[in-house]
JSON list of C-alpha atoms in Angstrom, two decimals:
[
{"chain": "A", "resi": 1, "resn": "ASP", "atom": "CA", "xyz": [0.31, -17.72, -31.61]},
{"chain": "A", "resi": 2, "resn": "THR", "atom": "CA", "xyz": [1.08, -18.35, -27.97]},
{"chain": "A", "resi": 3, "resn": "ALA", "atom": "CA", "xyz": [2.14, -14.71, -27.69]},
{"chain": "A", "resi": 4, "resn": "ILE", "atom": "CA", "xyz": [-1.40, -13.66, -28.63]},
{"chain": "A", "resi": 5, "resn": "ALA", "atom": "CA", "xyz": [-2.86, -16.12, -26.14]},
{"chain": "A", "resi": 6, "resn": "LYS", "atom": "CA", "xyz": [-0.53, -14.84, -23.40]},
{"chain": "A", "resi": 7, "resn": "ALA", "atom": "CA", "xyz": [-1.44, -11.24, -24.21]},
{"chain": "A", "resi": 8, "resn": "GLY", "atom": "CA", "xyz": [-5.13, -12.12, -24.07]},
{"chain": "A", "resi": 9, "resn": "ALA", "atom": "CA", "xyz": [-4.70, -13.87, -20.72]},
{"chain": "A", "resi": 10, "resn": "PHE", "atom": "CA", "xyz": [-2.71, -10.93, -19.35]},
{"chain": "A", "resi": 11, "resn": "SER", "atom": "CA", "xyz": [-5.38, -8.51, -20.54]},
{"chain": "A", "resi": 12, "resn": "ALA", "atom": "CA", "xyz": [-8.16, -10.55, -18.91]},
{"chain": "A", "resi": 13, "resn": "GLU", "atom": "CA", "xyz": [-6.19, -10.78, -15.65]},
{"chain": "A", "resi": 14, "resn": "LEU", "atom": "CA", "xyz": [-5.51, -7.04, -15.68]},
{"chain": "A", "resi": 15, "resn": "GLN", "atom": "CA", "xyz": [-9.19, -6.33, -16.30]},
{"chain": "A", "resi": 16, "resn": "THR", "atom": "CA", "xyz": [-10.12, -8.48, -13.29]},
{"chain": "A", "resi": 17, "resn": "HIS", "atom": "CA", "xyz": [-7.58, -6.67, -11.11]},
{"chain": "A", "resi": 18, "resn": "LEU", "atom": "CA", "xyz": [-8.86, -3.29, -12.24]},
{"chain": "A", "resi": 19, "resn": "GLN", "atom": "CA", "xyz": [-12.44, -4.26, -11.45]},
{"chain": "A", "resi": 20, "resn": "ASP", "atom": "CA", "xyz": [-11.33, -5.34, -7.98]},
{"chain": "A", "resi": 21, "resn": "ILE", "atom": "CA", "xyz": [-9.41, -2.08, -7.52]},
{"chain": "A", "resi": 22, "resn": "VAL", "atom": "CA", "xyz": [-12.39, 0.04, -8.56]},
{"chain": "A", "resi": 23, "resn": "ALA", "atom": "CA", "xyz": [-14.71, -1.90, -6.22]},
{"chain": "A", "resi": 24, "resn": "ALA", "atom": "CA", "xyz": [-12.28, -1.61, -3.30]},
{"chain": "A", "resi": 25, "resn": "HIS", "atom": "CA", "xyz": [-11.73, 2.08, -4.00]},
{"chain": "A", "resi": 26, "resn": "SER", "atom": "CA", "xyz": [-15.47, 2.71, -4.10]},
{"chain": "A", "resi": 27, "resn": "HIS", "atom": "CA", "xyz": [-15.95, 0.87, -0.80]},
{"chain": "A", "resi": 28, "resn": "TYR", "atom": "CA", "xyz": [-13.08, 2.85, 0.73]},
{"chain": "A", "resi": 29, "resn": "PHE", "atom": "CA", "xyz": [-14.66, 6.19, -0.24]},
{"chain": "A", "resi": 30, "resn": "GLY", "atom": "CA", "xyz": [-17.95, 5.09, 1.30]},
{"chain": "A", "resi": 31, "resn": "ILE", "atom": "CA", "xyz": [-16.18, 4.33, 4.58]},
{"chain": "A", "resi": 32, "resn": "ALA", "atom": "CA", "xyz": [-14.00, 7.46, 4.46]},
{"chain": "A", "resi": 33, "resn": "ALA", "atom": "CA", "xyz": [-17.04, 9.69, 4.04]},
{"chain": "A", "resi": 34, "resn": "LYS", "atom": "CA", "xyz": [-18.36, 8.46, 7.39]},
{"chain": "A", "resi": 35, "resn": "VAL", "atom": "CA", "xyz": [-15.14, 8.96, 9.38]},
{"chain": "A", "resi": 36, "resn": "ASP", "atom": "CA", "xyz": [-15.33, 12.04, 11.53]},
{"chain": "A", "resi": 37, "resn": "GLY", "atom": "CA", "xyz": [-14.32, 13.24, 14.92]},
{"chain": "A", "resi": 38, "resn": "PRO", "atom": "CA", "xyz": [-11.30, 14.00, 17.04]},
{"chain": "A", "resi": 39, "resn": "GLY", "atom": "CA", "xyz": [-8.36, 11.63, 16.89]},
{"chain": "A", "resi": 40, "resn": "ARG", "atom": "CA", "xyz": [-9.09, 10.56, 13.35]},
{"chain": "A", "resi": 41, "resn": "ILE", "atom": "CA", "xyz": [-7.37, 13.28, 11.32]},
{"chain": "A", "resi": 42, "resn": "ASP", "atom": "CA", "xyz": [-3.91, 11.67, 11.35]},
{"chain": "A", "resi": 43, "resn": "ALA", "atom": "CA", "xyz": [-5.30, 8.30, 10.32]},
{"chain": "A", "resi": 44, "resn": "THR", "atom": "CA", "xyz": [-7.46, 9.69, 7.52]},
{"chain": "A", "resi": 45, "resn": "ARG", "atom": "CA", "xyz": [-4.58, 11.81, 6.18]},
{"chain": "A", "resi": 46, "resn": "ASP", "atom": "CA", "xyz": [-2.26, 8.84, 6.31]},
{"chain": "A", "resi": 47, "resn": "VAL", "atom": "CA", "xyz": [-4.70, 6.54, 4.52]},
{"chain": "A", "resi": 48, "resn": "HIS", "atom": "CA", "xyz": [-5.40, 9.20, 1.90]},
{"chain": "A", "resi": 49, "resn": "ALA", "atom": "CA", "xyz": [-1.65, 9.57, 1.25]},
{"chain": "A", "resi": 50, "resn": "GLN", "atom": "CA", "xyz": [-1.30, 5.78, 1.05]},
{"chain": "A", "resi": 51, "resn": "LEU", "atom": "CA", "xyz": [-4.04, 5.53, -1.55]},
{"chain": "A", "resi": 52, "resn": "GLN", "atom": "CA", "xyz": [-2.49, 8.35, -3.57]},
{"chain": "A", "resi": 53, "resn": "ARG", "atom": "CA", "xyz": [0.74, 6.32, -3.69]},
{"chain": "A", "resi": 54, "resn": "LEU", "atom": "CA", "xyz": [-1.14, 3.20, -4.76]},
{"chain": "A", "resi": 55, "resn": "VAL", "atom": "CA", "xyz": [-3.62, 4.56, -7.30]},
{"chain": "A", "resi": 56, "resn": "HIS", "atom": "CA", "xyz": [-2.52, 7.57, -9.32]},
{"chain": "A", "resi": 57, "resn": "ARG", "atom": "CA", "xyz": [-2.57, 8.57, -12.95]},
{"chain": "A", "resi": 58, "resn": "ARG", "atom": "CA", "xyz": [0.46, 6.42, -13.81]},
{"chain": "A", "resi": 59, "resn": "PHE", "atom": "CA", "xyz": [-0.13, 3.43, -11.52]},
{"chain": "A", "resi": 60, "resn": "LEU", "atom": "CA", "xyz": [-0.84, 1.06, -14.41]},
{"chain": "A", "resi": 61, "resn": "SER", "atom": "CA", "xyz": [2.54, 1.79, -15.97]},
{"chain": "A", "resi": 62, "resn": "VAL", "atom": "CA", "xyz": [4.64, 1.76, -12.78]},
{"chain": "A", "resi": 63, "resn": "THR", "atom": "CA", "xyz": [3.05, -1.02, -10.71]},
{"chain": "A", "resi": 64, "resn": "PRO", "atom": "CA", "xyz": [4.82, -4.33, -11.27]},
{"chain": "A", "resi": 65, "resn": "PRO", "atom": "CA", "xyz": [2.42, -6.87, -12.80]},
{"chain": "A", "resi": 66, "resn": "SER", "atom": "CA", "xyz": [3.14, -9.19, -9.88]},
{"chain": "A", "resi": 67, "resn": "LYS", "atom": "CA", "xyz": [1.79, -6.54, -7.46]},
{"chain": "A", "resi": 68, "resn": "MET", "atom": "CA", "xyz": [-1.27, -5.46, -9.46]},
{"chain": "A", "resi": 69, "resn": "GLY", "atom": "CA", "xyz": [-3.39, -8.17, -7.83]},
{"chain": "A", "resi": 70, "resn": "ASP", "atom": "CA", "xyz": [-2.47, -6.88, -4.38]},
{"chain": "A", "resi": 71, "resn": "ILE", "atom": "CA", "xyz": [-3.62, -3.28, -4.86]},
{"chain": "A", "resi": 72, "resn": "ALA", "atom": "CA", "xyz": [-7.28, -4.04, -4.08]},
{"chain": "A", "resi": 73, "resn": "ARG", "atom": "CA", "xyz": [-6.24, -5.89, -0.90]},
{"chain": "A", "resi": 74, "resn": "PHE", "atom": "CA", "xyz": [-4.17, -2.90, 0.19]},
{"chain": "A", "resi": 75, "resn": "ILE", "atom": "CA", "xyz": [-7.15, -0.61, -0.40]},
{"chain": "A", "resi": 76, "resn": "ARG", "atom": "CA", "xyz": [-9.47, -2.97, 1.49]},
{"chain": "A", "resi": 77, "resn": "ALA", "atom": "CA", "xyz": [-6.98, -2.95, 4.37]},
{"chain": "A", "resi": 78, "resn": "ALA", "atom": "CA", "xyz": [-7.07, 0.85, 4.41]},
{"chain": "A", "resi": 79, "resn": "ALA", "atom": "CA", "xyz": [-10.88, 0.78, 4.51]},
{"chain": "A", "resi": 80, "resn": "ARG", "atom": "CA", "xyz": [-10.80, -1.81, 7.31]},
{"chain": "A", "resi": 81, "resn": "ARG", "atom": "CA", "xyz": [-8.46, 0.47, 9.24]},
{"chain": "A", "resi": 82, "resn": "LEU", "atom": "CA", "xyz": [-10.90, 3.37, 8.97]},
{"chain": "A", "resi": 83, "resn": "GLU", "atom": "CA", "xyz": [-13.78, 1.13, 10.04]},
{"chain": "A", "resi": 84, "resn": "LYS", "atom": "CA", "xyz": [-11.88, 0.32, 13.26]},
{"chain": "A", "resi": 85, "resn": "LEU", "atom": "CA", "xyz": [-11.12, 3.94, 14.12]},
{"chain": "A", "resi": 86, "resn": "ASP", "atom": "CA", "xyz": [-14.33, 4.51, 16.06]},
{"chain": "A", "resi": 87, "resn": "ARG", "atom": "CA", "xyz": [-13.51, 1.59, 18.33]},
{"chain": "A", "resi": 88, "resn": "ASP", "atom": "CA", "xyz": [-9.90, 2.44, 19.06]},
{"chain": "A", "resi": 89, "resn": "ALA", "atom": "CA", "xyz": [-8.29, 5.56, 17.64]},
{"chain": "A", "resi": 90, "resn": "ARG", "atom": "CA", "xyz": [-5.48, 5.42, 20.25]},
{"chain": "A", "resi": 91, "resn": "THR", "atom": "CA", "xyz": [-4.35, 1.99, 19.11]},
{"chain": "A", "resi": 92, "resn": "ASP", "atom": "CA", "xyz": [-4.40, 3.19, 15.51]},
{"chain": "A", "resi": 93, "resn": "SER", "atom": "CA", "xyz": [-2.23, 6.15, 16.46]},
{"chain": "A", "resi": 94, "resn": "ALA", "atom": "CA", "xyz": [0.33, 3.89, 18.15]},
{"chain": "A", "resi": 95, "resn": "ARG", "atom": "CA", "xyz": [0.37, 1.55, 15.16]},
{"chain": "A", "resi": 96, "resn": "LEU", "atom": "CA", "xyz": [0.75, 4.50, 12.80]},
{"chain": "A", "resi": 97, "resn": "SER", "atom": "CA", "xyz": [3.84, 5.65, 14.71]},
{"chain": "A", "resi": 98, "resn": "GLU", "atom": "CA", "xyz": [5.31, 2.17, 14.29]},
{"chain": "A", "resi": 99, "resn": "VAL", "atom": "CA", "xyz": [4.64, 2.17, 10.55]},
{"chain": "A", "resi": 100, "resn": "LEU", "atom": "CA", "xyz": [5.90, 5.71, 10.01]},
{"chain": "A", "resi": 101, "resn": "GLY", "atom": "CA", "xyz": [9.07, 4.87, 11.91]},
{"chain": "A", "resi": 102, "resn": "VAL", "atom": "CA", "xyz": [10.10, 2.49, 9.14]},
{"chain": "A", "resi": 103, "resn": "GLU", "atom": "CA", "xyz": [8.26, 4.14, 6.27]},
{"chain": "A", "resi": 104, "resn": "GLU", "atom": "CA", "xyz": [10.06, 7.48, 6.53]},
{"chain": "A", "resi": 105, "resn": "PRO", "atom": "CA", "xyz": [13.56, 6.01, 6.01]},
{"chain": "A", "resi": 106, "resn": "VAL", "atom": "CA", "xyz": [12.28, 3.95, 3.06]},
{"chain": "A", "resi": 107, "resn": "PHE", "atom": "CA", "xyz": [10.75, 6.96, 1.31]},
{"chain": "A", "resi": 108, "resn": "LYS", "atom": "CA", "xyz": [13.84, 9.01, 2.10]},
{"chain": "A", "resi": 109, "resn": "ARG", "atom": "CA", "xyz": [15.92, 6.34, 0.34]},
{"chain": "A", "resi": 110, "resn": "ILE", "atom": "CA", "xyz": [13.49, 6.32, -2.60]},
{"chain": "A", "resi": 111, "resn": "ARG", "atom": "CA", "xyz": [13.73, 10.11, -2.92]},
{"chain": "A", "resi": 112, "resn": "SER", "atom": "CA", "xyz": [17.53, 10.00, -2.75]},
{"chain": "A", "resi": 113, "resn": "ALA", "atom": "CA", "xyz": [17.60, 7.35, -5.51]},
{"chain": "A", "resi": 114, "resn": "GLY", "atom": "CA", "xyz": [15.91, 9.81, -7.86]},
{"chain": "A", "resi": 115, "resn": "ARG", "atom": "CA", "xyz": [13.35, 9.34, -10.55]},
{"chain": "A", "resi": 116, "resn": "TYR", "atom": "CA", "xyz": [14.75, 5.98, -11.67]},
{"chain": "A", "resi": 117, "resn": "TRP", "atom": "CA", "xyz": [14.43, 4.31, -8.26]},
{"chain": "A", "resi": 118, "resn": "ARG", "atom": "CA", "xyz": [12.17, 1.64, -9.75]},
{"chain": "A", "resi": 119, "resn": "ARG", "atom": "CA", "xyz": [15.20, 0.19, -11.55]},
{"chain": "A", "resi": 120, "resn": "ASN", "atom": "CA", "xyz": [16.49, -0.96, -8.16]},
{"chain": "A", "resi": 121, "resn": "SER", "atom": "CA", "xyz": [14.53, -4.17, -7.64]},
{"chain": "A", "resi": 122, "resn": "ALA", "atom": "CA", "xyz": [15.55, -4.43, -3.97]},
{"chain": "A", "resi": 123, "resn": "LEU", "atom": "CA", "xyz": [14.25, -0.92, -3.28]},
{"chain": "A", "resi": 124, "resn": "VAL", "atom": "CA", "xyz": [11.03, -1.70, -5.15]},
{"chain": "A", "resi": 125, "resn": "GLU", "atom": "CA", "xyz": [10.58, -4.81, -3.01]},
{"chain": "A", "resi": 126, "resn": "VAL", "atom": "CA", "xyz": [11.10, -2.84, 0.20]},
{"chain": "A", "resi": 127, "resn": "ARG", "atom": "CA", "xyz": [8.50, -0.31, -0.97]},
{"chain": "A", "resi": 128, "resn": "TRP", "atom": "CA", "xyz": [5.95, -3.13, -1.39]},
{"chain": "A", "resi": 129, "resn": "MET", "atom": "CA", "xyz": [6.94, -4.63, 1.95]},
{"chain": "A", "resi": 130, "resn": "LEU", "atom": "CA", "xyz": [5.64, -1.39, 3.49]},
{"chain": "A", "resi": 131, "resn": "GLU", "atom": "CA", "xyz": [2.19, -2.06, 2.03]},
{"chain": "A", "resi": 132, "resn": "GLU", "atom": "CA", "xyz": [2.25, -5.59, 3.42]},
{"chain": "A", "resi": 133, "resn": "LEU", "atom": "CA", "xyz": [3.27, -4.17, 6.80]},
{"chain": "A", "resi": 134, "resn": "ARG", "atom": "CA", "xyz": [0.24, -1.88, 6.72]},
{"chain": "A", "resi": 135, "resn": "VAL", "atom": "CA", "xyz": [-2.00, -4.90, 6.11]},
{"chain": "A", "resi": 136, "resn": "SER", "atom": "CA", "xyz": [-0.28, -6.77, 8.93]},
{"chain": "A", "resi": 137, "resn": "VAL", "atom": "CA", "xyz": [-0.59, -3.87, 11.37]},
{"chain": "A", "resi": 138, "resn": "PHE", "atom": "CA", "xyz": [-4.03, -2.45, 10.51]},
{"chain": "A", "resi": 139, "resn": "ALA", "atom": "CA", "xyz": [-6.00, -5.32, 8.93]},
{"chain": "A", "resi": 140, "resn": "GLN", "atom": "CA", "xyz": [-4.45, -8.60, 10.00]},
{"chain": "A", "resi": 141, "resn": "ASP", "atom": "CA", "xyz": [-7.50, -10.60, 8.98]},
{"chain": "A", "resi": 142, "resn": "LEU", "atom": "CA", "xyz": [-6.81, -9.86, 5.29]},
{"chain": "A", "resi": 143, "resn": "GLY", "atom": "CA", "xyz": [-3.46, -11.62, 5.49]},
{"chain": "A", "resi": 144, "resn": "THR", "atom": "CA", "xyz": [-0.12, -10.79, 3.94]},
{"chain": "A", "resi": 145, "resn": "ARG", "atom": "CA", "xyz": [1.67, -12.38, 0.98]},
{"chain": "A", "resi": 146, "resn": "GLN", "atom": "CA", "xyz": [4.90, -12.63, 2.94]},
{"chain": "A", "resi": 147, "resn": "SER", "atom": "CA", "xyz": [6.15, -12.46, 6.49]},
{"chain": "A", "resi": 148, "resn": "VAL", "atom": "CA", "xyz": [6.77, -8.81, 7.19]},
{"chain": "A", "resi": 149, "resn": "SER", "atom": "CA", "xyz": [7.84, -6.74, 10.17]},
{"chain": "A", "resi": 150, "resn": "VAL", "atom": "CA", "xyz": [9.56, -3.46, 10.93]},
{"chain": "A", "resi": 151, "resn": "LYS", "atom": "CA", "xyz": [12.73, -5.44, 11.63]},
{"chain": "A", "resi": 152, "resn": "ARG", "atom": "CA", "xyz": [12.61, -7.26, 8.26]},
{"chain": "A", "resi": 153, "resn": "ILE", "atom": "CA", "xyz": [12.04, -4.02, 6.37]},
{"chain": "A", "resi": 154, "resn": "THR", "atom": "CA", "xyz": [14.87, -2.31, 8.23]},
{"chain": "A", "resi": 155, "resn": "ARG", "atom": "CA", "xyz": [17.22, -5.22, 7.44]},
{"chain": "A", "resi": 156, "resn": "ALA", "atom": "CA", "xyz": [16.19, -5.20, 3.77]},
{"chain": "A", "resi": 157, "resn": "LEU", "atom": "CA", "xyz": [16.74, -1.45, 3.57]},
{"chain": "A", "resi": 158, "resn": "ASP", "atom": "CA", "xyz": [20.16, -1.77, 5.25]},
{"chain": "A", "resi": 159, "resn": "ALA", "atom": "CA", "xyz": [21.12, -4.50, 2.77]},
{"chain": "A", "resi": 160, "resn": "ILE", "atom": "CA", "xyz": [20.52, -2.12, -0.13]},
{"chain": "A", "resi": 161, "resn": "GLY", "atom": "CA", "xyz": [23.31, 0.06, 1.21]}
]
C-alpha cells in the first residue's frame, strides 16, 4: 500500500502549498489595494497579468507538481514589487522593460505552439524561468531556485528552435 501512502503524502503536500498560495494571494491583494498614484499603472497591470497566469481556474491541473511549491513565492515576489513602487517607480519601470523584452518572445513562442504547448518540456521550463527572472529582478531577497538571466532565457528559447 505504498501507492496509498504516496497519494496521502502528495495530498498533504498539495494542501500545504495551497494554504501558502492562499495566504500569499491574500497578502498581495492587501498590498495591491494600497497602490495608487502616477507611474504605478504599468506595474500594477503587469503584476495583475502575472498573477492571472499563475493562479487561474485550471492552475491545479496545468501547474507541474514540481512548481506548485513555487507559486506562493512568485506571488510574494509580486507583492514585494508593489511594496517597493512608492520608493522607486522609475527603477521598476526600467526593470519591467528588461523583463518584457524577454517575456514577449517566450509568450509568442507559446502561442505559436498552440494549445498543447505544455507537452514541450523545454518550453514549459522556459516559461517557469520567466517567473524566476521576475523574482530575481523585482524581489531578489526571496531568492531563486536556479540561476536565471535574460541571456539564459534567450539561449534556452533559441535552443528550442
